[in-house]
Amino acid sequence: MGGLALSFGAPFVLAGLLALPVIWWLLKLTPPRPQVEAFPPLRILQRVLKSEETPSKSPWWLTLLRLLLAALVIFALAAPTLNPRETLISGTGPLAILVDNGWSSGGDFDQRRRAAEELIRQAGDTGRPVVMAFSAEGPDDAASPVEAAAALERLAAAEPRPVPTERLAAARRIATALAGERPGSLVFLSDGLDTPDAQEAAQALAALTPGQSIVYEPSLDGVIGLTNADNSTEALVVSAVRPSGVPVGAFTLIARDAQSREVGTAPVAFSGSDGIGEARFQIPVEMRNDIARIEVQGAATAGAVRLLDDSFRRRRVALISGESSDEAQPLLSPLYYISRALGPFADVVRPSTADLGKAIPELLERRPSVVVLADIGVLPEEAQTALQAFVENGGYLVRFAGPRLAGTTGEDALVPVRLRAGERQLGGAMSWSEPQKLAPIPEASPFAGIAVPEDVTVSRQILAEPSADLADHTWASLTDGTPLVTARSQGAGTIVLFHVTAEATWSNLPISGAFVSMLRRIVSLSRANAGAPDGQTAADSLPPYRVLDGTGRLVSPGPEAQPLSLAADAPSPVGLQHPPGLYGSEEGYVAHNLLGPSARLAPLPDLDLGAATDARPYADADSLDLRPWLFAAALVLFALDAFAMLWLSGGIGRFAGRLSGRSSGAAVSIALACGLGLAGAALLASPHAAVAQTIEQSDSFDVQKAIEATSQTHLAYVETGDGAIDDRSRDGLRGLSQYIGAKTALEPGDPMGVDIATDELSFYPLLYWPISADAPMPSQDAISRIDAYMKQGGTVLFDVSDDTLSSLSGTVSAGQRRLRDILGDLDIPPLEPVPPDHVLTKAFYILASFPGLHSDSPLWVESLVPDAEGTARPARGGDGVSSIMITSNDFAGAWAVDDKGLFLYPTDSSDPSQREMAYRSGVNIVMYVLTGNYKADQVHVPALLERLGQ
């Protein structure tokens, strides 16, 4: 059956081939008419002479052409047939047929159907009943003996199924239908793949003792299945499987989105003979998250399709820190350990600006699944509103404690529980308590199963206010019962709070493996693209939404499809009641795929069906009637014969001569020139949109002021809108700049006034902001820009006019009230008066206080963590420069000079040393802002001790 066969319906017609010699003799006697050539000088003689000439014989090739024409006609009349169907079944008794129509049959089921049709017709010709069963049908598949016509109707209605085969059940249905009667012929139309029940099914069929057994096996070159899809960091990796021992072919995978648009392609690479391979899609994560299905090109089977749901999509995590940029050193950054823990399996995104009012909405537009806030105390109103909507729509908000969050007062809608003000310190010289360890995580917690190391301790934390439902919101706690991680559901999302910092200052949890497991557990609980509303809710089972058919297409589910159980301990296997597909609804669904990660394919072994088994491949082609083709070939030869006769008689030459005088041309060069001209015009018309956009943007930027601000160091002051206050600030910073130029190596330029709502602030290391109750209140956008400036390393010196700023609590004046209104919208850390061991007291001059025009107010700076070695060191350094300073000593009034260098305002003390100390205070502030904790380094300790007399 593997070669070509030929039969004739009327073989006696072939006797006409004996007439070919007679035809050859007739053609030789009647050659074609010779060609006539007219000679003009003899035209008169041509009219007189009437001689008749006859050629002796026809050309050999013309004789051969006509003989071939006659032979084709004779062969056509004999009714030849290519690949005639031979009679395969023999004996008497019923014909039993077992047909594989499982998931691998989608590509060649028509071939299997044609083989079954021929067998059934042969049984019908001899009047034998047919018993037929399909291996991928359920118990309702009736296999009772029927006539050939009924069997053909049932075969025409059969189709491939997207489920594994159950051959043993089908063999038992055949045995039941035969009711002990011995089949005359047993035929197994297999899919060529081995199954766990193949040998048992063969034994059940062999027990029927058939008189003849035939097994059809297809080629396995195109069989392939997809077993897994992993959205890793580098690429999308898809695992594939092939029948072991089969020669490896070339396969290409196509990734498509929900609208069946092609997202990318990748070849499948098989490394060995085990049939296991993989393909890698090197495409961006944003495009990977749009993929809804992966399929093998040209393989029309359910196993060659991998459906993807929300759980496949790689999560995006947005990280936001409250620390200044100059404090974000690798091991000290609050986001360092978080990004290291989440980087291998999530896409970490960071803000492009430190302005939280702009950064948070921009990050949320990128549709993250989780937003992490590391020590963010006060949020701008627009950022808080955007985060609340994000959580309501299903997002996860994860917050970490820190000095800023501990220093906030009032209600915070974005924390899971009520928090106590301040922080709790465990251990240390001033505490009787010891650092606490983590308690075992309860089974009801989402962190259940995470091993907690014994060496993880907590030395500082933010406490939660006791409440009746506090335990319900606690995911992890310390051994003394205080919460370590709390959470609360809000809308469709969740707010999670770690009561310690994201770096190792309050606890060593961030440098432990438990921290990595906790963060990954939170991300795994989140949903991809969580910023949009989603109607999917947790359920024990989901109804079928779209299922795969036998050729790998998504179709509507049939009546036999049942809801899919989501129980982890008893997942629903793939079957007719749970076919592969999508379960849920349009708002949310779960993918149920055919092949699991451990699936393997193997060729069908030799089976013993009780009689001498005849193994056959499926026919490569159907039987073909050659009569139409032979008659068509004869017609072509007849046309060639007619053309040859015209050519030999000179008819073609005369016809060509009549046409030779007619002109015909083609303007090919003109068309080519037009095409080149259009191409050149298209190239020349290409606009440079980016350049135009850059020029347009440069028109709105004050280039001259930017050049002036960056060509030399300038001290800047905030323009309040009050002319007298602004003149006082300009004169004060001018006097301080002159003093700095005379006493130090720094030569600052003239002070510059800035509009915090429009000007670029990053050019200036220090902003002097005089606070007056009569000055207009800055806009919310301006305050957000100041907050971003402070987080990017800038320092703002707030000077409250005509107030005594001895305390930041209690009764406040009008100027202090205005300062609180401004600071209320800024994310500032806890503050304290400059301690004696602060770097600010030794940045250039050694100072004990910071007087200005007045001397009764301390200078407030960012509070530093207590230093255990404070008693042994002359200077205590922080992680960076304080982003905020507050005083009411009126520095600008003490520094102010006129054009002649004369002081403009008297100090409140007649002692001239007060103004000198005010200038020195200004020098220390500027040097501290420019050099940071430079004087806290150990290299300066001997010099400082010598000057201090220690």
PDB file of C-alpha atoms in Angstrom, residues 530-636:
ATOM      1  CA  ALA A 530      -4.793  45.472  38.921  1.00  0.00           C
ATOM      2  CA  GLY A 531      -5.522  49.132  38.297  1.00  0.00           C
ATOM      3  CA  ALA A 532      -8.626  48.360  36.229  1.00  0.00           C
ATOM      4  CA  PRO A 533     -11.957  47.086  37.584  1.00  0.00           C
ATOM      5  CA  ASP A 534     -12.299  43.347  37.408  1.00  0.00           C
ATOM      6  CA  GLY A 535     -15.360  41.346  38.136  1.00  0.00           C
ATOM      7  CA  GLN A 536     -13.636  38.069  38.925  1.00  0.00           C
ATOM      8  CA  THR A 537     -14.292  36.798  42.421  1.00  0.00           C
ATOM      9  CA  ALA A 538     -12.971  33.822  44.296  1.00  0.00           C
ATOM     10  CA  ALA A 539     -15.050  30.698  43.823  1.00  0.00           C
ATOM     11  CA  ASP A 540     -14.759  26.948  44.294  1.00  0.00           C
ATOM     12  CA  SER A 541     -15.611  26.308  40.640  1.00  0.00           C
ATOM     13  CA  LEU A 542     -15.945  28.257  37.415  1.00  0.00           C
ATOM     14  CA  PRO A 543     -18.327  27.644  34.500  1.00  0.00           C
ATOM     15  CA  PRO A 544     -16.909  26.943  31.038  1.00  0.00           C
ATOM     16  CA  TYR A 545     -16.466  30.167  29.048  1.00  0.00           C
ATOM     17  CA  ARG A 546     -14.609  29.084  25.870  1.00  0.00           C
ATOM     18  CA  VAL A 547     -13.273  25.578  25.162  1.00  0.00           C
ATOM     19  CA  LEU A 548     -10.945  24.113  22.560  1.00  0.00           C
ATOM     20  CA  ASP A 549     -12.288  21.864  19.843  1.00  0.00           C
ATOM     21  CA  GLY A 550     -10.393  18.977  18.297  1.00  0.00           C
ATOM     22  CA  THR A 551      -8.466  21.258  15.944  1.00  0.00           C
ATOM     23  CA  GLY A 552      -7.327  23.712  18.646  1.00  0.00           C
ATOM     24  CA  ARG A 553      -9.896  26.475  18.034  1.00  0.00           C
ATOM     25  CA  LEU A 554     -11.768  28.242  20.835  1.00  0.00           C
ATOM     26  CA  VAL A 555     -15.499  27.615  20.559  1.00  0.00           C
ATOM     27  CA  SER A 556     -18.532  27.916  22.787  1.00  0.00           C
ATOM     28  CA  PRO A 557     -18.874  25.055  25.290  1.00  0.00           C
ATOM     29  CA  GLY A 558     -21.257  22.207  24.569  1.00  0.00           C
ATOM     30  CA  PRO A 559     -23.917  20.806  26.883  1.00  0.00           C
ATOM     31  CA  GLU A 560     -21.582  18.142  28.249  1.00  0.00           C
ATOM     32  CA  ALA A 561     -19.035  20.679  29.619  1.00  0.00           C
ATOM     33  CA  GLN A 562     -19.308  21.113  33.390  1.00  0.00           C
ATOM     34  CA  PRO A 563     -17.919  23.758  35.820  1.00  0.00           C
ATOM     35  CA  LEU A 564     -14.238  23.413  36.643  1.00  0.00           C
ATOM     36  CA  SER A 565     -13.264  22.738  40.242  1.00  0.00           C
ATOM     37  CA  LEU A 566     -10.516  25.018  41.558  1.00  0.00           C
ATOM     38  CA  ALA A 567      -9.675  22.931  44.624  1.00  0.00           C
ATOM     39  CA  ALA A 568      -5.905  22.589  44.879  1.00  0.00           C
ATOM     40  CA  ASP A 569      -6.103  19.092  46.351  1.00  0.00           C
ATOM     41  CA  ALA A 570      -8.439  17.735  43.664  1.00  0.00           C
ATOM     42  CA  PRO A 571      -8.013  19.601  40.342  1.00  0.00           C
ATOM     43  CA  SER A 572     -10.401  18.572  37.629  1.00  0.00           C
ATOM     44  CA  PRO A 573      -8.635  16.416  35.006  1.00  0.00           C
ATOM     45  CA  VAL A 574      -9.053  17.056  31.294  1.00  0.00           C
ATOM     46  CA  GLY A 575     -11.989  15.110  29.916  1.00  0.00           C
ATOM     47  CA  LEU A 576     -15.249  15.485  28.047  1.00  0.00           C
ATOM     48  CA  GLN A 577     -16.841  17.136  31.084  1.00  0.00           C
ATOM     49  CA  HIS A 578     -13.814  19.414  31.565  1.00  0.00           C
ATOM     50  CA  PRO A 579     -12.294  19.971  28.100  1.00  0.00           C
ATOM     51  CA  PRO A 580      -9.289  22.263  27.780  1.00  0.00           C
ATOM     52  CA  GLY A 581     -10.277  25.905  27.528  1.00  0.00           C
ATOM     53  CA  LEU A 582     -11.105  29.012  29.548  1.00  0.00           C
ATOM     54  CA  TYR A 583     -13.351  28.773  32.604  1.00  0.00           C
ATOM     55  CA  GLY A 584     -15.012  31.816  34.139  1.00  0.00           C
ATOM     56  CA  SER A 585     -16.434  34.802  32.286  1.00  0.00           C
ATOM     57  CA  GLU A 586     -15.328  37.644  30.070  1.00  0.00           C
ATOM     58  CA  GLU A 587     -14.315  39.665  33.145  1.00  0.00           C
ATOM     59  CA  GLY A 588     -11.969  36.962  34.428  1.00  0.00           C
ATOM     60  CA  TYR A 589     -11.129  33.346  33.639  1.00  0.00           C
ATOM     61  CA  VAL A 590      -8.780  30.469  34.382  1.00  0.00           C
ATOM     62  CA  ALA A 591      -6.939  28.505  31.686  1.00  0.00           C
ATOM     63  CA  HIS A 592      -7.361  24.717  31.755  1.00  0.00           C
ATOM     64  CA  ASN A 593      -4.747  23.182  29.434  1.00  0.00           C
ATOM     65  CA  LEU A 594      -4.503  19.671  28.044  1.00  0.00           C
ATOM     66  CA  LEU A 595      -0.892  18.726  28.796  1.00  0.00           C
ATOM     67  CA  GLY A 596       0.850  19.280  32.123  1.00  0.00           C
ATOM     68  CA  PRO A 597       4.546  20.021  32.677  1.00  0.00           C
ATOM     69  CA  SER A 598       5.314  16.322  33.232  1.00  0.00           C
ATOM     70  CA  ALA A 599       3.526  15.043  30.097  1.00  0.00           C
ATOM     71  CA  ARG A 600       5.537  12.826  27.724  1.00  0.00           C
ATOM     72  CA  LEU A 601       4.711  11.287  24.332  1.00  0.00           C
ATOM     73  CA  ALA A 602       5.776   7.875  23.011  1.00  0.00           C
ATOM     74  CA  PRO A 603       4.995   5.915  19.812  1.00  0.00           C
ATOM     75  CA  LEU A 604       2.443   3.114  19.950  1.00  0.00           C
ATOM     76  CA  PRO A 605       4.182  -0.250  20.482  1.00  0.00           C
ATOM     77  CA  ASP A 606       3.330  -3.430  18.596  1.00  0.00           C
ATOM     78  CA  LEU A 607      -0.040  -4.776  19.766  1.00  0.00           C
ATOM     79  CA  ASP A 608      -1.289  -8.374  19.838  1.00  0.00           C
ATOM     80  CA  LEU A 609      -4.969  -8.328  18.811  1.00  0.00           C
ATOM     81  CA  GLY A 610      -5.512 -12.084  18.820  1.00  0.00           C
ATOM     82  CA  ALA A 611      -4.748 -12.766  15.147  1.00  0.00           C
ATOM     83  CA  ALA A 612      -1.878 -12.119  12.791  1.00  0.00           C
ATOM     84  CA  THR A 613      -1.823  -8.325  12.827  1.00  0.00           C
ATOM     85  CA  ASP A 614      -1.411  -6.509   9.533  1.00  0.00           C
ATOM     86  CA  ALA A 615       0.223  -3.144  10.287  1.00  0.00           C
ATOM     87  CA  ARG A 616      -0.553  -0.541   7.630  1.00  0.00           C
ATOM     88  CA  PRO A 617       0.040   3.181   7.188  1.00  0.00           C
ATOM     89  CA  TYR A 618      -2.820   5.396   6.190  1.00  0.00           C
ATOM     90  CA  ALA A 619      -3.097   5.854   2.415  1.00  0.00           C
ATOM     91  CA  ASP A 620      -1.142   8.857   1.226  1.00  0.00           C
ATOM     92  CA  ALA A 621      -3.700   9.631  -1.490  1.00  0.00           C
ATOM     93  CA  ASP A 622      -7.233   8.717  -2.534  1.00  0.00           C
ATOM     94  CA  SER A 623      -7.980   6.628  -5.599  1.00  0.00           C
ATOM     95  CA  LEU A 624      -7.858   8.818  -8.695  1.00  0.00           C
ATOM     96  CA  ASP A 625      -9.733   8.368 -11.980  1.00  0.00           C
ATOM     97  CA  LEU A 626      -7.223   9.141 -14.738  1.00  0.00           C
ATOM     98  CA  ARG A 627      -9.712   9.438 -17.630  1.00  0.00           C
ATOM     99  CA  PRO A 628     -10.237  13.232 -17.390  1.00  0.00           C
ATOM    100  CA  TRP A 629      -6.493  13.807 -17.245  1.00  0.00           C
ATOM    101  CA  LEU A 630      -5.804  11.548 -20.251  1.00  0.00           C
ATOM    102  CA  PHE A 631      -8.489  13.217 -22.371  1.00  0.00           C
ATOM    103  CA  ALA A 632      -7.099  16.639 -21.383  1.00  0.00           C
ATOM    104  CA  ALA A 633      -3.598  15.558 -22.450  1.00  0.00           C
ATOM    105  CA  ALA A 634      -4.984  14.271 -25.751  1.00  0.00           C
ATOM    106  CA  LEU A 635      -6.657  17.626 -26.331  1.00  0.00           C
ATOM    107  CA  VAL A 636      -3.346  19.426 -25.732  1.00  0.00           C
TER     108      VAL A 636
END
